[in-house]
CSV table of N, CA and C and ligand atoms in Angstrom, one decimal:
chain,number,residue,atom,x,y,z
A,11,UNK,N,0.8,-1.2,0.0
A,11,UNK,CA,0.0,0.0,0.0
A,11,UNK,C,0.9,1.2,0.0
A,12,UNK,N,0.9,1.8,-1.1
A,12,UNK,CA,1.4,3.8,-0.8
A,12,UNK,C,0.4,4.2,-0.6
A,13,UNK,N,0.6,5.2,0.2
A,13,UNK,CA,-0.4,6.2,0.2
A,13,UNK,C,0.2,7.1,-0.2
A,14,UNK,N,-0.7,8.1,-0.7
A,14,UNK,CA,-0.2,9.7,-1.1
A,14,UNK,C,0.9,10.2,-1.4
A,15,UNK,N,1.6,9.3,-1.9
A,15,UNK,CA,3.4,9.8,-2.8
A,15,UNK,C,3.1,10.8,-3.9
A,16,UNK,N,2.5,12.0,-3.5
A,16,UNK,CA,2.1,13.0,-4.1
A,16,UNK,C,2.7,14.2,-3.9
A,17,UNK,N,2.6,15.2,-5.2
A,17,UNK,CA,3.5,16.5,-5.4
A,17,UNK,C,3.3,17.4,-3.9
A,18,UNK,N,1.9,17.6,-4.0
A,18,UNK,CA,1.3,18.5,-2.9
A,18,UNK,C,2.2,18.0,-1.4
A,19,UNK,N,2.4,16.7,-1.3
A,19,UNK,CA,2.7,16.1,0.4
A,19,UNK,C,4.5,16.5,0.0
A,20,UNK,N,5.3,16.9,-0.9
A,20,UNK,CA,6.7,16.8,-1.2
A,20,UNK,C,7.0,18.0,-1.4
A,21,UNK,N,8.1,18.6,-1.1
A,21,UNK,CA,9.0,19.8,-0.6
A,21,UNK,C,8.6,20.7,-2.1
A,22,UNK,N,7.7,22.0,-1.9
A,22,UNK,CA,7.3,22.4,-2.9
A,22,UNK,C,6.2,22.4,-2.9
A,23,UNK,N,5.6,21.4,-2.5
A,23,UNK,CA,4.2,21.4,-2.2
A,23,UNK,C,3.3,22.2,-1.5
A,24,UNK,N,1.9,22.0,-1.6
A,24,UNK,CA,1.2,22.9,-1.1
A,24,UNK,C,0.9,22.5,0.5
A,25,UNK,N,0.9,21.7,0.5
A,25,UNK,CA,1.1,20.6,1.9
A,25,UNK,C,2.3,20.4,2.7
A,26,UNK,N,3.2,20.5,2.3
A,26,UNK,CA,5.0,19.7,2.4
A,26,UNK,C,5.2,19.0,3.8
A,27,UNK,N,5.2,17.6,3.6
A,27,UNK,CA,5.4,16.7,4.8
A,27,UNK,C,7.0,16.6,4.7
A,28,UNK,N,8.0,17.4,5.4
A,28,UNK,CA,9.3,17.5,5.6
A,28,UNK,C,9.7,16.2,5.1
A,29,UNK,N,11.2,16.0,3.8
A,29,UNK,CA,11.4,14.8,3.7
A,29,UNK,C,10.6,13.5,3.1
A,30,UNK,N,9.3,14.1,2.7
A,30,UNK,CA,8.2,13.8,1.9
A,30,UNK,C,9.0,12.6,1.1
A,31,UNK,N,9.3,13.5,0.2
A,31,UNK,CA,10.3,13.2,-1.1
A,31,UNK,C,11.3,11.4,-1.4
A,32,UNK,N,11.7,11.5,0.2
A,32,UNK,CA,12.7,10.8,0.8
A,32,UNK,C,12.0,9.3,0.7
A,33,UNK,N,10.7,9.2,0.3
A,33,UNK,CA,10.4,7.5,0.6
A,33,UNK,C,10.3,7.2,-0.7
A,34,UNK,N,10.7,8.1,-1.7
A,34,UNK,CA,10.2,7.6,-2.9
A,34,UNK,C,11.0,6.4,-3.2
A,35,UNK,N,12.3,6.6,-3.4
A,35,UNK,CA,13.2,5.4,-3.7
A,35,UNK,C,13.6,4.1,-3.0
A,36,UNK,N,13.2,4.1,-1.3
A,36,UNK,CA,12.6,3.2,-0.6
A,36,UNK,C,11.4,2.6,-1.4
A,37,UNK,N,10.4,3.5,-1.5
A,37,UNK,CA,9.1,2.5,-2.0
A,37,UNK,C,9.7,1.7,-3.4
A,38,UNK,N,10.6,2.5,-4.3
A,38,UNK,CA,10.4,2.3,-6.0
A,38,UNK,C,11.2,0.9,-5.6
A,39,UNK,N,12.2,0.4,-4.6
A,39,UNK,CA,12.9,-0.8,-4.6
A,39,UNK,C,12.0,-1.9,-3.4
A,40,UNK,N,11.5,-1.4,-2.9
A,40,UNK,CA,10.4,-2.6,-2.2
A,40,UNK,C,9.5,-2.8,-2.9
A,41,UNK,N,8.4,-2.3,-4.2
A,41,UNK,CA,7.5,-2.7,-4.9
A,41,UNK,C,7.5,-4.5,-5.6
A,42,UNK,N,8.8,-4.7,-5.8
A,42,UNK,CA,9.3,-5.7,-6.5
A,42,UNK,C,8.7,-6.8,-5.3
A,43,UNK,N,8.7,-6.3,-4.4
A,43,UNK,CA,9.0,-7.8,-3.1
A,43,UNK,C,7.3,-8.1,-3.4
A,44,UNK,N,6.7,-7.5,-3.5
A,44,UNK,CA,5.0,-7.7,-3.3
A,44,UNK,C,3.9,-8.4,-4.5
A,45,UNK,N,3.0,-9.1,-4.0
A,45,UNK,CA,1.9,-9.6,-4.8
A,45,UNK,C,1.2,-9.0,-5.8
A,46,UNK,N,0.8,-7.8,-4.8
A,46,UNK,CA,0.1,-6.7,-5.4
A,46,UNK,C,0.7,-5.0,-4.9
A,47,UNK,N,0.3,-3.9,-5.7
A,47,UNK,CA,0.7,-3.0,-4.9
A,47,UNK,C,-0.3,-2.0,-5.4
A,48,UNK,N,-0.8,-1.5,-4.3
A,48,UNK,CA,-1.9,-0.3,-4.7
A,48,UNK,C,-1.5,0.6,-4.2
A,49,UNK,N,-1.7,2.1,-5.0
A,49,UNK,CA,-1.3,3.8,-4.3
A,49,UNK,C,-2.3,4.2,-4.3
A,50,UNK,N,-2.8,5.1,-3.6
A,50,UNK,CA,-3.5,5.7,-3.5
A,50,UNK,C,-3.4,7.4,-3.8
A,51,UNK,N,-4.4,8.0,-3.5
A,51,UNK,CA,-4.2,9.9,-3.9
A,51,UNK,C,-5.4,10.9,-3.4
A,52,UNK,N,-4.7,11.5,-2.3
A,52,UNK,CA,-5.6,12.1,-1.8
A,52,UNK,C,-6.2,13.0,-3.4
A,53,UNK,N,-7.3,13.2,-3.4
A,53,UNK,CA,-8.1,13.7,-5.1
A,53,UNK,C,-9.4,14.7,-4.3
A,54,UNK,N,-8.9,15.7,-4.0
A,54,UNK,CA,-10.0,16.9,-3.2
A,54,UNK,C,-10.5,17.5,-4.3
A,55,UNK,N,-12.2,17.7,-4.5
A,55,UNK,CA,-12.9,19.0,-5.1
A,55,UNK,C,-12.2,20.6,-4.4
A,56,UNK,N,-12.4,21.4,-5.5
A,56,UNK,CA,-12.5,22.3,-4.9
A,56,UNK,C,-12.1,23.0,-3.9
A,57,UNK,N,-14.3,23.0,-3.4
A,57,UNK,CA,-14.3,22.4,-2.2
A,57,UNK,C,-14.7,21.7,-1.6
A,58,UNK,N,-14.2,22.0,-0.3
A,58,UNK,CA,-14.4,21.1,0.6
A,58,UNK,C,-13.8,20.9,2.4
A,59,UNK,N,-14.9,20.6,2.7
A,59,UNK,CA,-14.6,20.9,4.9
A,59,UNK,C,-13.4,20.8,4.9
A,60,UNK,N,-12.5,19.8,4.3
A,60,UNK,CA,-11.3,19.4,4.9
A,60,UNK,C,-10.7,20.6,4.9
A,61,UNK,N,-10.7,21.8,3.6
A,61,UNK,CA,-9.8,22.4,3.6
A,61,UNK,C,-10.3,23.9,4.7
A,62,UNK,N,-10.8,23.5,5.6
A,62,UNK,CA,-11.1,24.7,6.8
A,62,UNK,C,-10.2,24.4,7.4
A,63,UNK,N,-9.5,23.1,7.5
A,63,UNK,CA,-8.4,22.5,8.9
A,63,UNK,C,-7.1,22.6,8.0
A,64,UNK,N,-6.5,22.7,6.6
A,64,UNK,CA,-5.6,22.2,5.8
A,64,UNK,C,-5.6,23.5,4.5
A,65,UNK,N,-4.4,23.7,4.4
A,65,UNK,CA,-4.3,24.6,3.0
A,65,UNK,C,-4.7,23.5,2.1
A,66,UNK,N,-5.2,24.4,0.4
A,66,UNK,CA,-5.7,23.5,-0.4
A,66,UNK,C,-4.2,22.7,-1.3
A,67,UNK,N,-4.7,21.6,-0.9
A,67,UNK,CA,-3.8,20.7,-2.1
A,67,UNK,C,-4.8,19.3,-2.4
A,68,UNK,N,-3.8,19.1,-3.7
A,68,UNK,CA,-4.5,17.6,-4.0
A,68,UNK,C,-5.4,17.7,-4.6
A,69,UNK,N,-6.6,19.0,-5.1
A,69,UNK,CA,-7.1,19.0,-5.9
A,69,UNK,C,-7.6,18.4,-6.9
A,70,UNK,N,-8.3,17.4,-7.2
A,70,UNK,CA,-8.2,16.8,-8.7
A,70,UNK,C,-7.7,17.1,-9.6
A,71,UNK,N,-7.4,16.3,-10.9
A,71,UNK,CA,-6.9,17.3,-12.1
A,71,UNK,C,-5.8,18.6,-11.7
A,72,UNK,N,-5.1,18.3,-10.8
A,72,UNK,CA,-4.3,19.3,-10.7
A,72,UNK,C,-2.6,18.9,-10.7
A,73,UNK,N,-1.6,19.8,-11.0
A,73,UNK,CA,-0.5,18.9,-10.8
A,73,UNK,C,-0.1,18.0,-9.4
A,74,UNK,N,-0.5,19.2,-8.2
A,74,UNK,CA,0.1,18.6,-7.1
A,74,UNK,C,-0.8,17.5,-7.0
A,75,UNK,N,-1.6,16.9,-7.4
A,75,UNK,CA,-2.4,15.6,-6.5
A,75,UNK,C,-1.8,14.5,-7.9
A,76,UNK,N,-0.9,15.1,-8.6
A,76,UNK,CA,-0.3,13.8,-9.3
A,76,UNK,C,0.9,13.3,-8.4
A,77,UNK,N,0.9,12.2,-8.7
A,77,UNK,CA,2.2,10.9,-8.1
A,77,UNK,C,3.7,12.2,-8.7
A,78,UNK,N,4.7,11.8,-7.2
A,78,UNK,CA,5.7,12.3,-7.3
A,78,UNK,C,6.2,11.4,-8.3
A,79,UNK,N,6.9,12.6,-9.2
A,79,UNK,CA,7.4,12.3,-10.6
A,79,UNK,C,8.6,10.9,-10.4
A,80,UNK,N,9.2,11.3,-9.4
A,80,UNK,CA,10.2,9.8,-8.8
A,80,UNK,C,9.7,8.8,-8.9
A,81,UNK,N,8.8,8.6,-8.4
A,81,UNK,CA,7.5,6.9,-8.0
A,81,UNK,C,7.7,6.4,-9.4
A,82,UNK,N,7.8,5.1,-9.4
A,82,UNK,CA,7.7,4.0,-10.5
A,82,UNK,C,6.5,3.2,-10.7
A,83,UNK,N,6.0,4.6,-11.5
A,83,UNK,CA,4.3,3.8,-11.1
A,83,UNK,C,3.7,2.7,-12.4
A,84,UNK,N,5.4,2.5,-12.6
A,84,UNK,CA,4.8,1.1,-13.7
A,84,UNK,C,4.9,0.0,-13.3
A,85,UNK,N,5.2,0.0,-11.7
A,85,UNK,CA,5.0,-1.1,-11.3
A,85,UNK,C,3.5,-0.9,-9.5
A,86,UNK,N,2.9,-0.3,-10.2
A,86,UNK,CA,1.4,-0.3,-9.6
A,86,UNK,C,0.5,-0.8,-9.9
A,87,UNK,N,0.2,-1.9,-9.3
A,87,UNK,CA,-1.3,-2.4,-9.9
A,87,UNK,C,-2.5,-2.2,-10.0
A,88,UNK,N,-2.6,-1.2,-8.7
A,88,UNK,CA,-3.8,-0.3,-9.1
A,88,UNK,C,-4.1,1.1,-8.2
A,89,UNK,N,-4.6,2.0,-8.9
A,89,UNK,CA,-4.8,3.3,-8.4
A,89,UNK,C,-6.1,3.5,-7.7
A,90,UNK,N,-5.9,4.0,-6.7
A,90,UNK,CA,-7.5,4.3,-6.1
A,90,UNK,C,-7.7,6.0,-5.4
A,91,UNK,N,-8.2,6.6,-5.6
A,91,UNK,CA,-8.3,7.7,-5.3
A,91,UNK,C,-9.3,7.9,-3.9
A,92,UNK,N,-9.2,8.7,-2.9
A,92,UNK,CA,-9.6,8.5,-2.0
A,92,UNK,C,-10.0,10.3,-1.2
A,93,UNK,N,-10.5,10.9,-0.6
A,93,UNK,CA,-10.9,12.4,0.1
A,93,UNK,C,-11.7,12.9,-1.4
A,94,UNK,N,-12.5,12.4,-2.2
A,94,UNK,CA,-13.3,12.5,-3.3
A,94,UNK,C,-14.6,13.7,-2.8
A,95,UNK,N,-14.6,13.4,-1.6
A,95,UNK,CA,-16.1,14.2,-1.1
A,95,UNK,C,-15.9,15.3,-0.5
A,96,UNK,N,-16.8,16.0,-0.5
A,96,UNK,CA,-17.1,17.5,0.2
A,96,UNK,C,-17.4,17.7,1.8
A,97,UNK,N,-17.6,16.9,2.3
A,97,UNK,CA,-17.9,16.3,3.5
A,97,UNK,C,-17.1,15.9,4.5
A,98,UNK,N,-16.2,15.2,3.9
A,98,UNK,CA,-15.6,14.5,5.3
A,98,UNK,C,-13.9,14.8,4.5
A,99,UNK,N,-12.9,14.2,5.4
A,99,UNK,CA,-11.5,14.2,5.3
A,99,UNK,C,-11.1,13.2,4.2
A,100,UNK,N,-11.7,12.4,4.5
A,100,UNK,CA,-11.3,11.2,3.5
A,100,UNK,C,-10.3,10.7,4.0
A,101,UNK,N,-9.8,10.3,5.0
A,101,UNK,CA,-8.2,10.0,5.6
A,101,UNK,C,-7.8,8.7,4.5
A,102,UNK,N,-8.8,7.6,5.2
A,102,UNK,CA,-7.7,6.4,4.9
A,102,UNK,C,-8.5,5.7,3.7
A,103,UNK,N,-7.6,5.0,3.1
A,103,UNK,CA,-7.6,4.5,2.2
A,103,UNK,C,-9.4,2.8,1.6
A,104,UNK,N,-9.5,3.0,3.2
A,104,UNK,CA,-10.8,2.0,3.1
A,104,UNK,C,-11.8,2.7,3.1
A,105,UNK,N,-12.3,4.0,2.8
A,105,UNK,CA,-13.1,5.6,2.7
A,105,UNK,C,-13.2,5.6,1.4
A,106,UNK,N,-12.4,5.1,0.7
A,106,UNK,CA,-12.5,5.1,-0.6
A,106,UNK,C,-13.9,5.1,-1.1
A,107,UNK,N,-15.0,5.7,-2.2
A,107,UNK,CA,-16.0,5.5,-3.3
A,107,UNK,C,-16.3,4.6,-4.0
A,108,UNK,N,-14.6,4.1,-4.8
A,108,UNK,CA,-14.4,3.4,-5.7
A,108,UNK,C,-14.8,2.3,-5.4
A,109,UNK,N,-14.6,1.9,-4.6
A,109,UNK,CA,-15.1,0.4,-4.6
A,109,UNK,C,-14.8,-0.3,-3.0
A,110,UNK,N,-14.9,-1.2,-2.2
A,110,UNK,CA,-15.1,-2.0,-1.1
A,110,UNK,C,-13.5,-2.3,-1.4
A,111,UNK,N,-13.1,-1.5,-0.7
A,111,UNK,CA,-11.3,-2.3,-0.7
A,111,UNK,C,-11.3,-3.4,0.4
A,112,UNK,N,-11.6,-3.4,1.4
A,112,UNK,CA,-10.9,-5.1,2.3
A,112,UNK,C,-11.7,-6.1,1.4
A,113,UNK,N,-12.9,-5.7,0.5
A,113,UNK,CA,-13.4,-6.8,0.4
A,113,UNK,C,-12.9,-7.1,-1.3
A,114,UNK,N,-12.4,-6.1,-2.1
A,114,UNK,CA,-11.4,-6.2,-2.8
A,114,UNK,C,-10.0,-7.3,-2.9
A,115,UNK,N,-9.6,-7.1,-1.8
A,115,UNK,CA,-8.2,-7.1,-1.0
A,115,UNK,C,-8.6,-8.6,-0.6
A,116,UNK,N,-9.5,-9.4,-0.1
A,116,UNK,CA,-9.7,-10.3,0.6
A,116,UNK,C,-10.0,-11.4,-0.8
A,117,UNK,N,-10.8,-11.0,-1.7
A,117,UNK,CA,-11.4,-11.8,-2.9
A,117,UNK,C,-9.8,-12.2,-3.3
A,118,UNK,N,-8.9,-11.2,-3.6
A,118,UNK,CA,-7.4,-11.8,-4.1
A,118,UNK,C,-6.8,-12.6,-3.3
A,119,UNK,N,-7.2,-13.0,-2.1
A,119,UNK,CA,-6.2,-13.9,-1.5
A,119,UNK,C,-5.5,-13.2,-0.3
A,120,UNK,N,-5.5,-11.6,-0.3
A,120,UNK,CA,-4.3,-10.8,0.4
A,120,UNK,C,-5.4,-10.4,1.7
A,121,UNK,N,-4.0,-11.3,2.6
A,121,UNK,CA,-4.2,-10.9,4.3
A,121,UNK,C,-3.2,-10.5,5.0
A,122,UNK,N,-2.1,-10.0,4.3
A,122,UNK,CA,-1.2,-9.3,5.0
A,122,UNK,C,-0.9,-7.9,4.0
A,123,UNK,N,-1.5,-6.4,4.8
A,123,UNK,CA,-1.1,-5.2,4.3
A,123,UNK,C,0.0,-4.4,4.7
A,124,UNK,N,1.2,-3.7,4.0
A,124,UNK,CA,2.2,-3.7,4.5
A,124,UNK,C,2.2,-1.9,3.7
A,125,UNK,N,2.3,-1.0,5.2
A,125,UNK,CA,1.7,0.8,4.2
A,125,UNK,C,3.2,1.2,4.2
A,126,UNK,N,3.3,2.3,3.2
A,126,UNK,CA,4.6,2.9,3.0
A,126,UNK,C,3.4,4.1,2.4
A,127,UNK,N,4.5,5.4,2.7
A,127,UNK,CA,3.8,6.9,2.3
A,127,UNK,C,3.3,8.1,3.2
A,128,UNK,N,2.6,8.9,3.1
A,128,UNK,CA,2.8,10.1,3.8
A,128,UNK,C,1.2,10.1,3.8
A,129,UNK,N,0.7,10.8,5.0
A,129,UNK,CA,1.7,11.4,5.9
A,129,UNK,C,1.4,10.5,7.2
A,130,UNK,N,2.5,10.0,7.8
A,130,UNK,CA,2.7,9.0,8.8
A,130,UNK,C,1.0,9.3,10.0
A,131,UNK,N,1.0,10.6,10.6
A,131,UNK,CA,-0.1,10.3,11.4
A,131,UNK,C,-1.5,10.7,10.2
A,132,UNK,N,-1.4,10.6,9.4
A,132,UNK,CA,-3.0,11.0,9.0
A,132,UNK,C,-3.4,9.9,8.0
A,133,UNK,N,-3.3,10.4,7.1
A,133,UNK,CA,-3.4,8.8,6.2
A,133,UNK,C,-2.9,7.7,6.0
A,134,UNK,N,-1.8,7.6,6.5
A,134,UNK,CA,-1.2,6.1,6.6
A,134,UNK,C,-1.6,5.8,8.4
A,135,UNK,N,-1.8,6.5,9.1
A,135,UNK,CA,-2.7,5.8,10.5
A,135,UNK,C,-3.9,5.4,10.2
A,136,UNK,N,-4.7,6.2,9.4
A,136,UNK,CA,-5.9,6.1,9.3
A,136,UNK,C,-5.9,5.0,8.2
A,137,UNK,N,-5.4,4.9,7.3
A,137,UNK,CA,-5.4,3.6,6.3
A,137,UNK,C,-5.3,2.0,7.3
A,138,UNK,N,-3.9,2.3,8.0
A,138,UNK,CA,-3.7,1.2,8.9
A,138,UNK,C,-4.4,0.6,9.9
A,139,UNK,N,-5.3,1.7,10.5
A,139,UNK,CA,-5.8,0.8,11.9
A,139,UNK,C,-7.4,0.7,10.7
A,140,UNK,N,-7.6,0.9,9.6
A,140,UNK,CA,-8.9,0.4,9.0
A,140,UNK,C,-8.4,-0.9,8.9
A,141,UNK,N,-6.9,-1.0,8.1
A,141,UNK,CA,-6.5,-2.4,7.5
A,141,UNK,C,-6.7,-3.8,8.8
A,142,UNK,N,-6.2,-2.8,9.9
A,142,UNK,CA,-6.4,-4.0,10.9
A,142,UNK,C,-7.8,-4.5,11.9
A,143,UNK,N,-8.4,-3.1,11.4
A,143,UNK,CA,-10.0,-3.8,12.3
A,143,UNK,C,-10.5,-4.5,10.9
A,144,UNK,N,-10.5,-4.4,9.8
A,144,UNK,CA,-11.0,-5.5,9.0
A,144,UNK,C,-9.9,-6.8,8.7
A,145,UNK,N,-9.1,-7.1,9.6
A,145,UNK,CA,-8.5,-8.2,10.0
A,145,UNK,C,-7.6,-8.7,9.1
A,146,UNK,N,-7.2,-7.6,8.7
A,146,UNK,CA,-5.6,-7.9,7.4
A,146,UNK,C,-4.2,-7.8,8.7
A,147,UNK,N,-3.4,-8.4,8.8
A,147,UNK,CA,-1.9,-8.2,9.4
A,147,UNK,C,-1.6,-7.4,9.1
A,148,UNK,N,-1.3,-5.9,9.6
A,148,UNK,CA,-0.5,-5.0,9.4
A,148,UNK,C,0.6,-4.4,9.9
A,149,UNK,N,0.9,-4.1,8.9
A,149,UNK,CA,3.0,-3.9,9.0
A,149,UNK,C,3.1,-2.3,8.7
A,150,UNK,N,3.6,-1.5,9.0
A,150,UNK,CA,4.1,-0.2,8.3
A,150,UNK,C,5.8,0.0,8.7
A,151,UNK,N,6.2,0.1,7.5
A,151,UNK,CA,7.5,0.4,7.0
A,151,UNK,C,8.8,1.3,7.1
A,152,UNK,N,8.7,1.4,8.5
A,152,UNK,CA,9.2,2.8,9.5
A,152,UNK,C,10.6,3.7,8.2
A,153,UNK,N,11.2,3.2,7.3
A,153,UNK,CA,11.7,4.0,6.3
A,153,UNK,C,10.9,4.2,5.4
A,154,UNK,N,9.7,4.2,4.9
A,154,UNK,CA,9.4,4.2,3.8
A,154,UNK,C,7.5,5.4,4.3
A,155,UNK,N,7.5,5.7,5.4
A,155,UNK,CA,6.8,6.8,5.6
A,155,UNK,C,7.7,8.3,6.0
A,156,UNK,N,6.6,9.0,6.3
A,156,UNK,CA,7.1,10.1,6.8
A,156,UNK,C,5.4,10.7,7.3
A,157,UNK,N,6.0,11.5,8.8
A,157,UNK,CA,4.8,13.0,9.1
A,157,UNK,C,4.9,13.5,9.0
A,158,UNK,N,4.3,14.6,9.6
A,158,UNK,CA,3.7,16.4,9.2
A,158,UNK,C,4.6,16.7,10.4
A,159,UNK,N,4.3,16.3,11.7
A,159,UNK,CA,4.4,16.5,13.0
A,159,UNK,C,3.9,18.0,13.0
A,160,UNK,N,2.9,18.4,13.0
A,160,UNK,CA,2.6,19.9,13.6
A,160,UNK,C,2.6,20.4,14.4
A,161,UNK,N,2.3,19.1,15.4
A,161,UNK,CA,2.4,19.8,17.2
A,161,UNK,C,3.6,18.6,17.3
A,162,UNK,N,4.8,19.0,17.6
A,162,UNK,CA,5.8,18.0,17.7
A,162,UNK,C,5.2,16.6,18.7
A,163,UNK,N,5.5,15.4,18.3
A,163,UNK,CA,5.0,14.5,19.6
A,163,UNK,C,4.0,13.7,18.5
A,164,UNK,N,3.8,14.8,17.2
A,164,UNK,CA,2.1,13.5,16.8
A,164,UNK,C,2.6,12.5,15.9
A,165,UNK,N,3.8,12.4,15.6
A,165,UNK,CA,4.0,11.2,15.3
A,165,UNK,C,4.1,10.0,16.2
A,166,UNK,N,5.4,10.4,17.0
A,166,UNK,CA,5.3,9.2,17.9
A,166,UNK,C,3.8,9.0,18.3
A,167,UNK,N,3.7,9.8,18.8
A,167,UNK,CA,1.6,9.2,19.4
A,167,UNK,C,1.0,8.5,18.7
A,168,UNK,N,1.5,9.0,17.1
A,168,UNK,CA,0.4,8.2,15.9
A,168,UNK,C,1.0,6.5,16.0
A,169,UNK,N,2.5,6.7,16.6
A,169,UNK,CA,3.1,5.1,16.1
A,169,UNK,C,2.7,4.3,17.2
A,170,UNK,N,2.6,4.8,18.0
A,170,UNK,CA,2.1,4.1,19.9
A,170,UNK,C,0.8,3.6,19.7
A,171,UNK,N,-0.2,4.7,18.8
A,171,UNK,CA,-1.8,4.2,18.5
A,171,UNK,C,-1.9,3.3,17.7
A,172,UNK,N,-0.7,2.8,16.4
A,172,UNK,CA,-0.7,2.0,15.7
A,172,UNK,C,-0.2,0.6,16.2
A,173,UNK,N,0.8,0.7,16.9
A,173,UNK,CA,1.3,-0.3,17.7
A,173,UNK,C,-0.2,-0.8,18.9
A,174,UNK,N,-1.0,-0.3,19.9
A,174,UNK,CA,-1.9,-0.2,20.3
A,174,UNK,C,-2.9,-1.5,19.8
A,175,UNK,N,-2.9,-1.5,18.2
A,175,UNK,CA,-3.6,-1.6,17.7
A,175,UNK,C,-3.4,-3.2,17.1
A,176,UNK,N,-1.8,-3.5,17.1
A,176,UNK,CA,-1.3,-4.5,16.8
A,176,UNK,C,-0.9,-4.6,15.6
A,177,UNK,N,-0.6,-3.2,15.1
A,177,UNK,CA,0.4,-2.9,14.0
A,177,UNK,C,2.0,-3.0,14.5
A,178,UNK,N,2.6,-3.9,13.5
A,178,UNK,CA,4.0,-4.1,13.3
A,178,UNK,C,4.7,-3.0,12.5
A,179,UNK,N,5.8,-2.8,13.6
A,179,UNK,CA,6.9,-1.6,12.4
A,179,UNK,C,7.8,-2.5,12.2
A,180,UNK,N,8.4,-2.4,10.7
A,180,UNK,CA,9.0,-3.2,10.2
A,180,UNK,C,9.7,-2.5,9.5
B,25,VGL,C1,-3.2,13.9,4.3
B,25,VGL,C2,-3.5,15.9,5.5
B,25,VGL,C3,-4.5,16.2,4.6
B,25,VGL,C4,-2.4,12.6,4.2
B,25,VGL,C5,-4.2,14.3,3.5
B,25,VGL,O1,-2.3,12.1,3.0
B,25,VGL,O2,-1.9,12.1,5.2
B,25,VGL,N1,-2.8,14.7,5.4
B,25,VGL,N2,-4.8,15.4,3.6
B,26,ZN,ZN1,-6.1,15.9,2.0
């Protein structure tokens, strides 16, 4: 699972998760190891609530909510877009529209999810503890994310909740 290896979350961006940048080539050399590999993209209208709490990024149709130009996204099997609505944040990746991802995810066979991507406490938390109340093993990839940290501390907190939860850092 990537999440959000997007322009907007990388130094430049309308977002910039410090170091953003830095998991790209971690991710582009672990893709090989996996069954399947899906990214995700925060893809915001407009508008929308979220952005009362967040500068705008991610936009649809816009550059920053494209995949950072580094990512090797010829080896992605599939793209899902996710924060689609006007309404809510859209954090994690099981929020998705597109379609029932655990029950996606389960019909292939796959019971162990393993997240890499940004931003460590918001959508790769919120991806992960979905991954694990619907009863997939989850692993997150302590090189291959990164956070915001806004109020210093919210990462660790976010990795204590994830651990909590019976998420493996690996
Ligand atoms: C994210 C803040 C706002 C994320 C998305 O991808 O973690 N963070 N929108
Ligand atoms: Zn967003």
């Amino acid at each position: 699972m990537i999440i959000d290896v997007q322009n907007d979350f990388c130094p430049g961006g309308a977002l910039p998760v410090p170091d953003g940048d830095k998991v790209v080539p971690v991710i582009n050399d672990l893709m090989d190891e996996f069954d399947l590999v899906i990214a995700t993209r925060d893809c915001h209208p407009e508008q929308t609530v979220h952005f009362e709490k967040w500068p705008v990024h991610c936009v649809r149709n816009t550059k920053g909510a494209e995949f950072h130009p580094g990512l090797d996204t010829s080896k992605i099997d599939k793209v899902i877009s996710k924060g689609t609505g006007n309404k809510d944040d859209g954090y994690s990746a099981f929020e998705t529209e597109e379609l029932d991802l655990a029950a996606y995810l389960k019909e292939k066979g796959i019971n162990e999810l393993y997240f890499t991507g940004l931003a460590t406490e918001y959508c790769v938390k919120a991806s992960a503890l979905d991954a694990a109340k619907n009863g997939f093993k989850t692993y997150v990839v302590s090189d291959a994310v990164k956070g915001i940290d806004v109020n210093p501390g919210d990462i660790k907190r976010a990795v204590e909740e994830m651990k909590k939860a019976g998420i493996k850092f690996m």
